[in-house]
Amino acid sequence: MSNNGSQPTVTVRVQRFNPDIDKKPFLQEYRLTPQRDTTILDALHEIKTHQDGGLTYRRSCRHAICGSCAMNVNGRNMLVCNVPLRKHLDRRNRVTIRPLPYLPIIKDLVVDRSSFWEQYLRIKPWLIPPDDIPEKEFRMSPQEVAALQNAEKCIMCGACYSACTVVATNKKYIGPHALLKAFMRVLDPRDATPGERLKEVGTDEGAFRCHTIFNCIDACPKGLDPTKAIETLRQLAAKRQAFEAARRERQKSLAGPVPVSE
Amino acid sequence: MPSQDEITHEVIIVGAGLAGSWAAMTAAQEGVKDVAVLSKIHPLRSHSSAAQGGIAAALNNVRPVADTGPRGPLEQIPPGDEPVDSWELHMFDTIKGSDWLGDQDSIEIMVKAAPEIIYTYEHMGCVFSRTPDGRIAQRRFGGHSAPRANYSADYTGHVLLHTIHEQALRHGVNFYSEWYCLDLNVEDGVCKGIVALEVLTGKLHTLRAKAVMFATGGYGRAFRITSNAYANTGDGVAIAYDAGVPLMDMEFVQFHPTGLYRHGILMSEACRGEGGYLTNKDGERFMERYAPDKMELAPRDLVSRSEQTEIDEGRGIGPDGLGIHLDMRHLGREKILQRLPQIRDLAIEFVGADPIDEPVPIQPTAHYSMGGIPTNADGQVLANADGDPLVGFYAAGECACVSVHGANRLGTNSLLEASVFGQRAGRTIANFIQDGAKLQPLSGNPGERNQQHLRALLDRPGKENVEDIAQELKSTMTDNCGIFRDAGRMAAALEKIGALQERFKAAKVMDKSSRFNTDLLAALETSHLLTFSEVIVAGAQARTESRGAHSRTDYPKRDDENWLKHTVAHKGEPSEPPILSYKPVFIDWERYPPQERKY
């Protein structure tokens, strides 16, 4: 690794907590000598495999697509697999890693995402297509697809959910991740039930509970904008019947070519 | 460790990627009431999500613009115009890509089912990229003679996985998230269930079922540089092998030509499908010398070998000369942002190179496992080279070997294979249940046996570091059984693996706790790497030819006379090597007889 010289020794501070043994969470310090391209996940892996096998966290893909490794680094939620350690060191060459906030801790950096998944299930994340299914694909315009991209890239890592101050105080709130998924289904011309969906999310447990503090946008490792999606849901909920009628109209031509605009 | 507990289901599927989720959803759709899926990570964390470039099917939505050459622009096919693609072409490309080791009956089933499975994904809500008139967009891919990679920008696997998981939930499938399968219970030639560890509590459970399916993914973590997730430790493959199930064609491991330099993380083949170049330190597009016709879009085995040759002959890039450049600058900013957004982010994050402005340093990376648990085209696991079924046991996806990829898989055929054969396995399982399959009583006590094994692993003082053993294994596999192989290096690899297996007996698990013990899991995963790596090398050592991804410098030619056959490996006696036997390849000698493979 001659091209990738070692950097000075750094201190990685990790919040530890095993509810079977510990009374309360505490910070533990580890020291290691990273290389220039060491990620925070690489650092955790090095600590776990050579210093302290008990240090516990989730990880899998290593490149920000599986959503396992969302954690809180120096006070900010992020995935730790695609961020270089050196960019998150303070002046004393320290980094502090804690579990995602506002969620029960299972062990160390592993949190219990049950409420997160319950809300995901609650909004029925699956598409409900119309009764008439064409032989080939439903036709969607590139613009209709582009409108969903803000939501379809979501990897369900929980960074937004656990950064949300509304979630912090109210676990009945659907949350930014599930509202973003609901947005994706509502906006999808193939979904036959946008009215029911808007009824479910257009409440004060849903889109109207969002305080537009934008923590979710700041936390999202994929650069998505749940707040904007929630805002759209609020607007559509206000004109739900017209939106449903427009969807029924659109679905009449779903099996045929998209008229070429421009 | 807390005591064990018994659970029963009609069907238990291990693994929640595309193959497992398709099987589960299909079985539930066909009326099986009680389908459970176990996964060591949350289903949406499965590695299917890492697939980027597309899923193959001859939909005939686009064609090359006339007279623009093999790398020119594509356009949608106007209604009524002649199709450019067909299942027959897809079939031939797949057979040729497999270097004639793929079973042609299974390949035919897959390519014929391809369009319908893509449309089904679309009807279930998958958000594909589109042509201007609203059809599913397609791009070129290596080894395919027509643009048939149906895609969703460069995160196709991600949208397919989320779609199928949502639909499995919709159909009432039960998920056991973060449960780790430890053992497969086979008695008297019948599969009766599994033993699993509930990761959260550390509790062991014996799970009985009428049908068990493995969809546990590939085994790329046995190599130093890999595109594979931490999770891809070939658990299912090793567990099945230990339970007496054979493994087929394990020596065929695909190295993808474009892994990020030093990290191995995938840069989709779509980079080249969209027109990217590969260049050496002299700026030369060296593929001209290896595949003058297909160039960068030759199949992966050939491109990776070409890169490795450039590197070995001193024409690599970077301070250590171990890299190659992937140059996409000429594609332009707009195309990169629109079609390769994830690729761009990864290149910037991991190697600090924005593909819009500079070439990205890459290197070959262990990517896909062609071999695995042998099955027929209905997902039924085969107990031996004669093809006898192992009653109650099914497999599909990367852990299985059906075999459609033979000696080398074409890009975009893996998502297709996992989907088609996952669905078929789901149907087979549903029929098996509805035909009156019974829960079989267990005569032994596998739960107790596994409990003792784990207890011993945790209790022994141990002195060997598990990660060090894993790293030494990965190094020997990469250096001695990687892109190029020969008898001497493989003998060294076998010796090293034997020594590492011995050292593993003194491996130390540092974390002794019951709750969420990922240190214990890492030890179990490493034992699996050691188990199947020996089978990879043994199969490769015996196969004295070069075919597809198995390339021997001491036997550089394909040898159809002696080696047009599948390797079938059974576990030998303790400390004895695997027992190898061979199974004929299904070839349609009229239509697709073996030919010389040139690109």
PDB file of C-alpha atoms in Angstrom, chain B residues 284-493:
ATOM      1  CA  GLU B 284      -4.177   2.992 -25.178  1.00  0.00           C
ATOM      2  CA  ARG B 285      -7.587   1.334 -25.603  1.00  0.00           C
ATOM      3  CA  PHE B 286      -5.946  -2.032 -25.154  1.00  0.00           C
ATOM      4  CA  MET B 287      -9.118  -4.074 -25.792  1.00  0.00           C
ATOM      5  CA  GLU B 288      -8.345  -3.560 -29.507  1.00  0.00           C
ATOM      6  CA  ARG B 289      -5.690  -6.236 -29.084  1.00  0.00           C
ATOM      7  CA  TYR B 290      -7.909  -8.732 -27.222  1.00  0.00           C
ATOM      8  CA  ALA B 291     -11.433  -8.359 -28.628  1.00  0.00           C
ATOM      9  CA  PRO B 292     -11.211  -6.245 -31.782  1.00  0.00           C
ATOM     10  CA  ASP B 293     -14.896  -6.584 -32.547  1.00  0.00           C
ATOM     11  CA  LYS B 294     -16.648  -6.205 -29.176  1.00  0.00           C
ATOM     12  CA  MET B 295     -13.870  -4.126 -27.571  1.00  0.00           C
ATOM     13  CA  GLU B 296     -14.901  -3.045 -24.037  1.00  0.00           C
ATOM     14  CA  LEU B 297     -18.197  -4.904 -24.416  1.00  0.00           C
ATOM     15  CA  ALA B 298     -16.617  -8.317 -24.648  1.00  0.00           C
ATOM     16  CA  PRO B 299     -17.737 -10.638 -21.828  1.00  0.00           C
ATOM     17  CA  ARG B 300     -16.374 -10.111 -18.354  1.00  0.00           C
ATOM     18  CA  ASP B 301     -13.973 -13.057 -18.212  1.00  0.00           C
ATOM     19  CA  LEU B 302     -12.206 -11.869 -21.345  1.00  0.00           C
ATOM     20  CA  VAL B 303     -12.048  -8.205 -20.313  1.00  0.00           C
ATOM     21  CA  SER B 304     -10.750  -9.031 -16.821  1.00  0.00           C
ATOM     22  CA  ARG B 305      -8.048 -11.283 -18.264  1.00  0.00           C
ATOM     23  CA  SER B 306      -7.071  -8.526 -20.691  1.00  0.00           C
ATOM     24  CA  GLU B 307      -6.779  -6.024 -17.859  1.00  0.00           C
ATOM     25  CA  GLN B 308      -4.754  -8.436 -15.749  1.00  0.00           C
ATOM     26  CA  THR B 309      -2.411  -9.063 -18.671  1.00  0.00           C
ATOM     27  CA  GLU B 310      -1.881  -5.319 -19.118  1.00  0.00           C
ATOM     28  CA  ILE B 311      -1.170  -5.012 -15.387  1.00  0.00           C
ATOM     29  CA  ASP B 312       1.146  -8.041 -15.322  1.00  0.00           C
ATOM     30  CA  GLU B 313       3.093  -6.716 -18.325  1.00  0.00           C
ATOM     31  CA  GLY B 314       3.701  -3.361 -16.662  1.00  0.00           C
ATOM     32  CA  ARG B 315       1.092  -1.230 -18.381  1.00  0.00           C
ATOM     33  CA  GLY B 316      -1.160  -0.683 -15.345  1.00  0.00           C
ATOM     34  CA  ILE B 317      -1.883   2.747 -13.906  1.00  0.00           C
ATOM     35  CA  GLY B 318      -1.344   4.152 -10.436  1.00  0.00           C
ATOM     36  CA  PRO B 319       1.726   4.200  -8.172  1.00  0.00           C
ATOM     37  CA  ASP B 320       1.750   0.408  -7.860  1.00  0.00           C
ATOM     38  CA  GLY B 321       0.725  -0.189 -11.475  1.00  0.00           C
ATOM     39  CA  LEU B 322      -2.180  -2.397 -10.352  1.00  0.00           C
ATOM     40  CA  GLY B 323      -4.964  -0.285 -11.857  1.00  0.00           C
ATOM     41  CA  ILE B 324      -6.608   0.442 -15.194  1.00  0.00           C
ATOM     42  CA  HIS B 325      -8.439   3.571 -16.264  1.00  0.00           C
ATOM     43  CA  LEU B 326     -12.176   3.609 -16.950  1.00  0.00           C
ATOM     44  CA  ASP B 327     -12.658   6.701 -19.081  1.00  0.00           C
ATOM     45  CA  MET B 328     -16.195   8.093 -19.399  1.00  0.00           C
ATOM     46  CA  ARG B 329     -15.385  11.742 -20.033  1.00  0.00           C
ATOM     47  CA  HIS B 330     -16.559  11.614 -23.655  1.00  0.00           C
ATOM     48  CA  LEU B 331     -20.062  10.529 -22.556  1.00  0.00           C
ATOM     49  CA  GLY B 332     -20.636  14.055 -21.343  1.00  0.00           C
ATOM     50  CA  ARG B 333     -21.976  15.502 -18.158  1.00  0.00           C
ATOM     51  CA  GLU B 334     -25.671  15.103 -18.926  1.00  0.00           C
ATOM     52  CA  LYS B 335     -25.542  11.409 -19.795  1.00  0.00           C
ATOM     53  CA  ILE B 336     -23.429  10.615 -16.737  1.00  0.00           C
ATOM     54  CA  LEU B 337     -25.764  12.513 -14.404  1.00  0.00           C
ATOM     55  CA  GLN B 338     -28.875  10.974 -15.887  1.00  0.00           C
ATOM     56  CA  ARG B 339     -27.848   7.363 -16.445  1.00  0.00           C
ATOM     57  CA  LEU B 340     -24.905   6.772 -14.101  1.00  0.00           C
ATOM     58  CA  PRO B 341     -25.609   8.929 -11.045  1.00  0.00           C
ATOM     59  CA  GLN B 342     -24.697   6.309  -8.432  1.00  0.00           C
ATOM     60  CA  ILE B 343     -21.488   5.444 -10.287  1.00  0.00           C
ATOM     61  CA  ARG B 344     -20.433   9.062 -10.234  1.00  0.00           C
ATOM     62  CA  ASP B 345     -21.099   9.385  -6.492  1.00  0.00           C
ATOM     63  CA  LEU B 346     -19.131   6.224  -5.712  1.00  0.00           C
ATOM     64  CA  ALA B 347     -16.140   7.267  -7.834  1.00  0.00           C
ATOM     65  CA  ILE B 348     -16.032  10.650  -6.117  1.00  0.00           C
ATOM     66  CA  GLU B 349     -16.503   9.232  -2.617  1.00  0.00           C
ATOM     67  CA  PHE B 350     -14.066   6.330  -2.794  1.00  0.00           C
ATOM     68  CA  VAL B 351     -11.276   7.322  -5.177  1.00  0.00           C
ATOM     69  CA  GLY B 352     -11.829  11.069  -5.460  1.00  0.00           C
ATOM     70  CA  ALA B 353     -12.336  10.992  -9.225  1.00  0.00           C
ATOM     71  CA  ASP B 354     -15.327  12.646 -10.893  1.00  0.00           C
ATOM     72  CA  PRO B 355     -15.944  10.631 -14.073  1.00  0.00           C
ATOM     73  CA  ILE B 356     -17.189  13.796 -15.777  1.00  0.00           C
ATOM     74  CA  ASP B 357     -13.696  15.284 -15.536  1.00  0.00           C
ATOM     75  CA  GLU B 358     -11.210  12.444 -15.228  1.00  0.00           C
ATOM     76  CA  PRO B 359     -10.756   8.716 -15.790  1.00  0.00           C
ATOM     77  CA  VAL B 360     -11.654   6.489 -12.834  1.00  0.00           C
ATOM     78  CA  PRO B 361      -9.013   4.044 -11.545  1.00  0.00           C
ATOM     79  CA  ILE B 362     -10.404   0.502 -11.451  1.00  0.00           C
ATOM     80  CA  GLN B 363      -9.204  -3.096 -11.220  1.00  0.00           C
ATOM     81  CA  PRO B 364     -10.746  -6.551 -11.655  1.00  0.00           C
ATOM     82  CA  THR B 365     -12.850  -7.545  -8.646  1.00  0.00           C
ATOM     83  CA  ALA B 366     -14.283 -10.911  -7.541  1.00  0.00           C
ATOM     84  CA  HIS B 367     -17.930 -10.506  -8.372  1.00  0.00           C
ATOM     85  CA  TYR B 368     -20.119 -13.511  -9.058  1.00  0.00           C
ATOM     86  CA  SER B 369     -20.268 -17.182  -8.192  1.00  0.00           C
ATOM     87  CA  MET B 370     -21.280 -19.267 -11.174  1.00  0.00           C
ATOM     88  CA  GLY B 371     -21.141 -22.461  -9.128  1.00  0.00           C
ATOM     89  CA  GLY B 372     -23.292 -23.555  -6.226  1.00  0.00           C
ATOM     90  CA  ILE B 373     -25.921 -26.029  -5.099  1.00  0.00           C
ATOM     91  CA  PRO B 374     -27.021 -28.072  -8.139  1.00  0.00           C
ATOM     92  CA  THR B 375     -30.706 -27.847  -9.043  1.00  0.00           C
ATOM     93  CA  ASN B 376     -32.946 -28.715 -11.926  1.00  0.00           C
ATOM     94  CA  ALA B 377     -34.872 -25.983 -13.737  1.00  0.00           C
ATOM     95  CA  ASP B 378     -37.693 -26.228 -11.164  1.00  0.00           C
ATOM     96  CA  GLY B 379     -35.454 -25.330  -8.245  1.00  0.00           C
ATOM     97  CA  GLN B 380     -35.298 -28.901  -6.952  1.00  0.00           C
ATOM     98  CA  VAL B 381     -31.889 -29.622  -5.421  1.00  0.00           C
ATOM     99  CA  LEU B 382     -30.061 -32.606  -6.888  1.00  0.00           C
ATOM    100  CA  ALA B 383     -28.402 -35.031  -4.510  1.00  0.00           C
ATOM    101  CA  ASN B 384     -25.740 -36.338  -6.887  1.00  0.00           C
ATOM    102  CA  ALA B 385     -24.268 -36.285 -10.400  1.00  0.00           C
ATOM    103  CA  ASP B 386     -27.019 -38.667 -11.555  1.00  0.00           C
ATOM    104  CA  GLY B 387     -29.584 -35.957 -10.852  1.00  0.00           C
ATOM    105  CA  ASP B 388     -31.585 -37.691  -8.121  1.00  0.00           C
ATOM    106  CA  PRO B 389     -33.691 -35.166  -6.198  1.00  0.00           C
ATOM    107  CA  LEU B 390     -33.109 -34.338  -2.536  1.00  0.00           C
ATOM    108  CA  VAL B 391     -36.699 -34.437  -1.327  1.00  0.00           C
ATOM    109  CA  GLY B 392     -37.886 -31.249   0.384  1.00  0.00           C
ATOM    110  CA  PHE B 393     -34.858 -29.103  -0.513  1.00  0.00           C
ATOM    111  CA  TYR B 394     -34.818 -26.317  -3.097  1.00  0.00           C
ATOM    112  CA  ALA B 395     -32.415 -23.586  -4.142  1.00  0.00           C
ATOM    113  CA  ALA B 396     -32.224 -20.645  -6.545  1.00  0.00           C
ATOM    114  CA  GLY B 397     -30.203 -17.544  -7.258  1.00  0.00           C
ATOM    115  CA  GLU B 398     -26.474 -17.119  -6.841  1.00  0.00           C
ATOM    116  CA  CYS B 399     -26.119 -19.912  -4.261  1.00  0.00           C
ATOM    117  CA  ALA B 400     -27.577 -22.362  -6.781  1.00  0.00           C
ATOM    118  CA  CYS B 401     -26.197 -23.782 -10.008  1.00  0.00           C
ATOM    119  CA  VAL B 402     -28.977 -24.610 -12.444  1.00  0.00           C
ATOM    120  CA  SER B 403     -26.723 -24.014 -14.646  1.00  0.00           C
ATOM    121  CA  VAL B 404     -27.454 -21.115 -16.961  1.00  0.00           C
ATOM    122  CA  HIS B 405     -24.177 -19.210 -16.607  1.00  0.00           C
ATOM    123  CA  GLY B 406     -21.832 -22.148 -17.125  1.00  0.00           C
ATOM    124  CA  ALA B 407     -18.232 -20.986 -17.048  1.00  0.00           C
ATOM    125  CA  ASN B 408     -18.973 -17.273 -17.305  1.00  0.00           C
ATOM    126  CA  ARG B 409     -22.105 -15.224 -16.675  1.00  0.00           C
ATOM    127  CA  LEU B 410     -23.178 -12.373 -18.921  1.00  0.00           C
ATOM    128  CA  GLY B 411     -24.011  -9.124 -17.176  1.00  0.00           C
ATOM    129  CA  THR B 412     -27.781  -8.615 -16.539  1.00  0.00           C
ATOM    130  CA  ASN B 413     -28.403 -12.372 -16.612  1.00  0.00           C
ATOM    131  CA  SER B 414     -28.035 -12.728 -12.829  1.00  0.00           C
ATOM    132  CA  LEU B 415     -31.034 -10.593 -11.863  1.00  0.00           C
ATOM    133  CA  LEU B 416     -32.947 -12.478 -14.528  1.00  0.00           C
ATOM    134  CA  GLU B 417     -31.822 -15.887 -13.291  1.00  0.00           C
ATOM    135  CA  ALA B 418     -32.611 -15.072  -9.639  1.00  0.00           C
ATOM    136  CA  SER B 419     -36.088 -13.868 -10.629  1.00  0.00           C
ATOM    137  CA  VAL B 420     -37.049 -16.605 -13.097  1.00  0.00           C
ATOM    138  CA  PHE B 421     -35.735 -19.533 -11.092  1.00  0.00           C
ATOM    139  CA  GLY B 422     -36.876 -18.023  -7.797  1.00  0.00           C
ATOM    140  CA  GLN B 423     -40.374 -17.850  -9.242  1.00  0.00           C
ATOM    141  CA  ARG B 424     -40.135 -21.388 -10.618  1.00  0.00           C
ATOM    142  CA  ALA B 425     -38.895 -22.737  -7.288  1.00  0.00           C
ATOM    143  CA  GLY B 426     -41.834 -20.999  -5.593  1.00  0.00           C
ATOM    144  CA  ARG B 427     -44.264 -22.775  -7.935  1.00  0.00           C
ATOM    145  CA  THR B 428     -42.561 -26.133  -7.442  1.00  0.00           C
ATOM    146  CA  ILE B 429     -42.714 -25.725  -3.687  1.00  0.00           C
ATOM    147  CA  ALA B 430     -46.393 -24.747  -3.823  1.00  0.00           C
ATOM    148  CA  ASN B 431     -47.166 -27.889  -5.848  1.00  0.00           C
ATOM    149  CA  PHE B 432     -45.172 -30.025  -3.451  1.00  0.00           C
ATOM    150  CA  ILE B 433     -47.137 -28.646  -0.492  1.00  0.00           C
ATOM    151  CA  GLN B 434     -50.490 -28.902  -2.243  1.00  0.00           C
ATOM    152  CA  ASP B 435     -49.768 -32.474  -3.300  1.00  0.00           C
ATOM    153  CA  GLY B 436     -49.824 -33.382   0.376  1.00  0.00           C
ATOM    154  CA  ALA B 437     -46.245 -33.025   1.611  1.00  0.00           C
ATOM    155  CA  LYS B 438     -45.952 -33.760   5.328  1.00  0.00           C
ATOM    156  CA  LEU B 439     -43.887 -32.380   8.165  1.00  0.00           C
ATOM    157  CA  GLN B 440     -41.309 -35.082   8.782  1.00  0.00           C
ATOM    158  CA  PRO B 441     -40.439 -36.073  12.325  1.00  0.00           C
ATOM    159  CA  LEU B 442     -36.808 -35.565  13.292  1.00  0.00           C
ATOM    160  CA  SER B 443     -35.107 -38.601  14.714  1.00  0.00           C
ATOM    161  CA  GLY B 444     -31.881 -36.850  15.684  1.00  0.00           C
ATOM    162  CA  ASN B 445     -31.442 -33.713  17.742  1.00  0.00           C
ATOM    163  CA  PRO B 446     -29.732 -31.182  15.473  1.00  0.00           C
ATOM    164  CA  GLY B 447     -30.560 -28.318  17.819  1.00  0.00           C
ATOM    165  CA  GLU B 448     -28.594 -29.911  20.624  1.00  0.00           C
ATOM    166  CA  ARG B 449     -25.671 -30.676  18.300  1.00  0.00           C
ATOM    167  CA  ASN B 450     -25.517 -27.061  17.114  1.00  0.00           C
ATOM    168  CA  GLN B 451     -25.885 -25.769  20.638  1.00  0.00           C
ATOM    169  CA  GLN B 452     -22.835 -27.771  21.681  1.00  0.00           C
ATOM    170  CA  HIS B 453     -20.878 -26.606  18.658  1.00  0.00           C
ATOM    171  CA  LEU B 454     -21.568 -22.933  19.419  1.00  0.00           C
ATOM    172  CA  ARG B 455     -20.885 -23.433  23.097  1.00  0.00           C
ATOM    173  CA  ALA B 456     -17.507 -24.961  22.279  1.00  0.00           C
ATOM    174  CA  LEU B 457     -16.675 -22.134  19.886  1.00  0.00           C
ATOM    175  CA  LEU B 458     -17.522 -19.521  22.510  1.00  0.00           C
ATOM    176  CA  ASP B 459     -15.963 -21.293  25.483  1.00  0.00           C
ATOM    177  CA  ARG B 460     -12.562 -22.231  24.128  1.00  0.00           C
ATOM    178  CA  PRO B 461      -9.825 -19.776  25.048  1.00  0.00           C
ATOM    179  CA  GLY B 462      -8.502 -19.613  21.471  1.00  0.00           C
ATOM    180  CA  LYS B 463      -5.428 -17.814  20.266  1.00  0.00           C
ATOM    181  CA  GLU B 464      -5.977 -17.342  16.536  1.00  0.00           C
ATOM    182  CA  ASN B 465      -7.498 -14.116  15.253  1.00  0.00           C
ATOM    183  CA  VAL B 466     -10.498 -14.871  13.011  1.00  0.00           C
ATOM    184  CA  GLU B 467      -9.956 -11.877  10.739  1.00  0.00           C
ATOM    185  CA  ASP B 468      -6.298 -12.753  10.191  1.00  0.00           C
ATOM    186  CA  ILE B 469      -7.304 -16.241   9.080  1.00  0.00           C
ATOM    187  CA  ALA B 470      -9.921 -14.776   6.726  1.00  0.00           C
ATOM    188  CA  GLN B 471      -7.430 -12.299   5.268  1.00  0.00           C
ATOM    189  CA  GLU B 472      -4.800 -14.953   4.674  1.00  0.00           C
ATOM    190  CA  LEU B 473      -7.394 -17.094   2.947  1.00  0.00           C
ATOM    191  CA  LYS B 474      -8.478 -14.192   0.716  1.00  0.00           C
ATOM    192  CA  SER B 475      -4.893 -13.488  -0.223  1.00  0.00           C
ATOM    193  CA  THR B 476      -4.157 -17.054  -1.172  1.00  0.00           C
ATOM    194  CA  MET B 477      -7.390 -17.362  -3.160  1.00  0.00           C
ATOM    195  CA  THR B 478      -6.695 -14.127  -5.047  1.00  0.00           C
ATOM    196  CA  ASP B 479      -3.025 -14.841  -5.716  1.00  0.00           C
ATOM    197  CA  ASN B 480      -3.269 -18.560  -6.361  1.00  0.00           C
ATOM    198  CA  CYS B 481      -6.773 -19.262  -7.638  1.00  0.00           C
ATOM    199  CA  GLY B 482      -7.803 -15.917  -9.151  1.00  0.00           C
ATOM    200  CA  ILE B 483      -7.966 -14.697 -12.737  1.00  0.00           C
ATOM    201  CA  PHE B 484      -5.017 -16.826 -13.861  1.00  0.00           C
ATOM    202  CA  ARG B 485      -4.317 -20.238 -12.348  1.00  0.00           C
ATOM    203  CA  ASP B 486      -1.763 -23.030 -12.648  1.00  0.00           C
ATOM    204  CA  ALA B 487      -1.098 -26.368 -10.957  1.00  0.00           C
ATOM    205  CA  GLY B 488       1.742 -25.102  -8.768  1.00  0.00           C
ATOM    206  CA  ARG B 489      -0.102 -22.123  -7.382  1.00  0.00           C
ATOM    207  CA  MET B 490      -3.241 -24.131  -6.736  1.00  0.00           C
ATOM    208  CA  ALA B 491      -1.279 -26.788  -4.890  1.00  0.00           C
ATOM    209  CA  ALA B 492       0.097 -24.009  -2.696  1.00  0.00           C
ATOM    210  CA  ALA B 493      -3.458 -22.707  -2.180  1.00  0.00           C
TER     211      ALA B 493
END
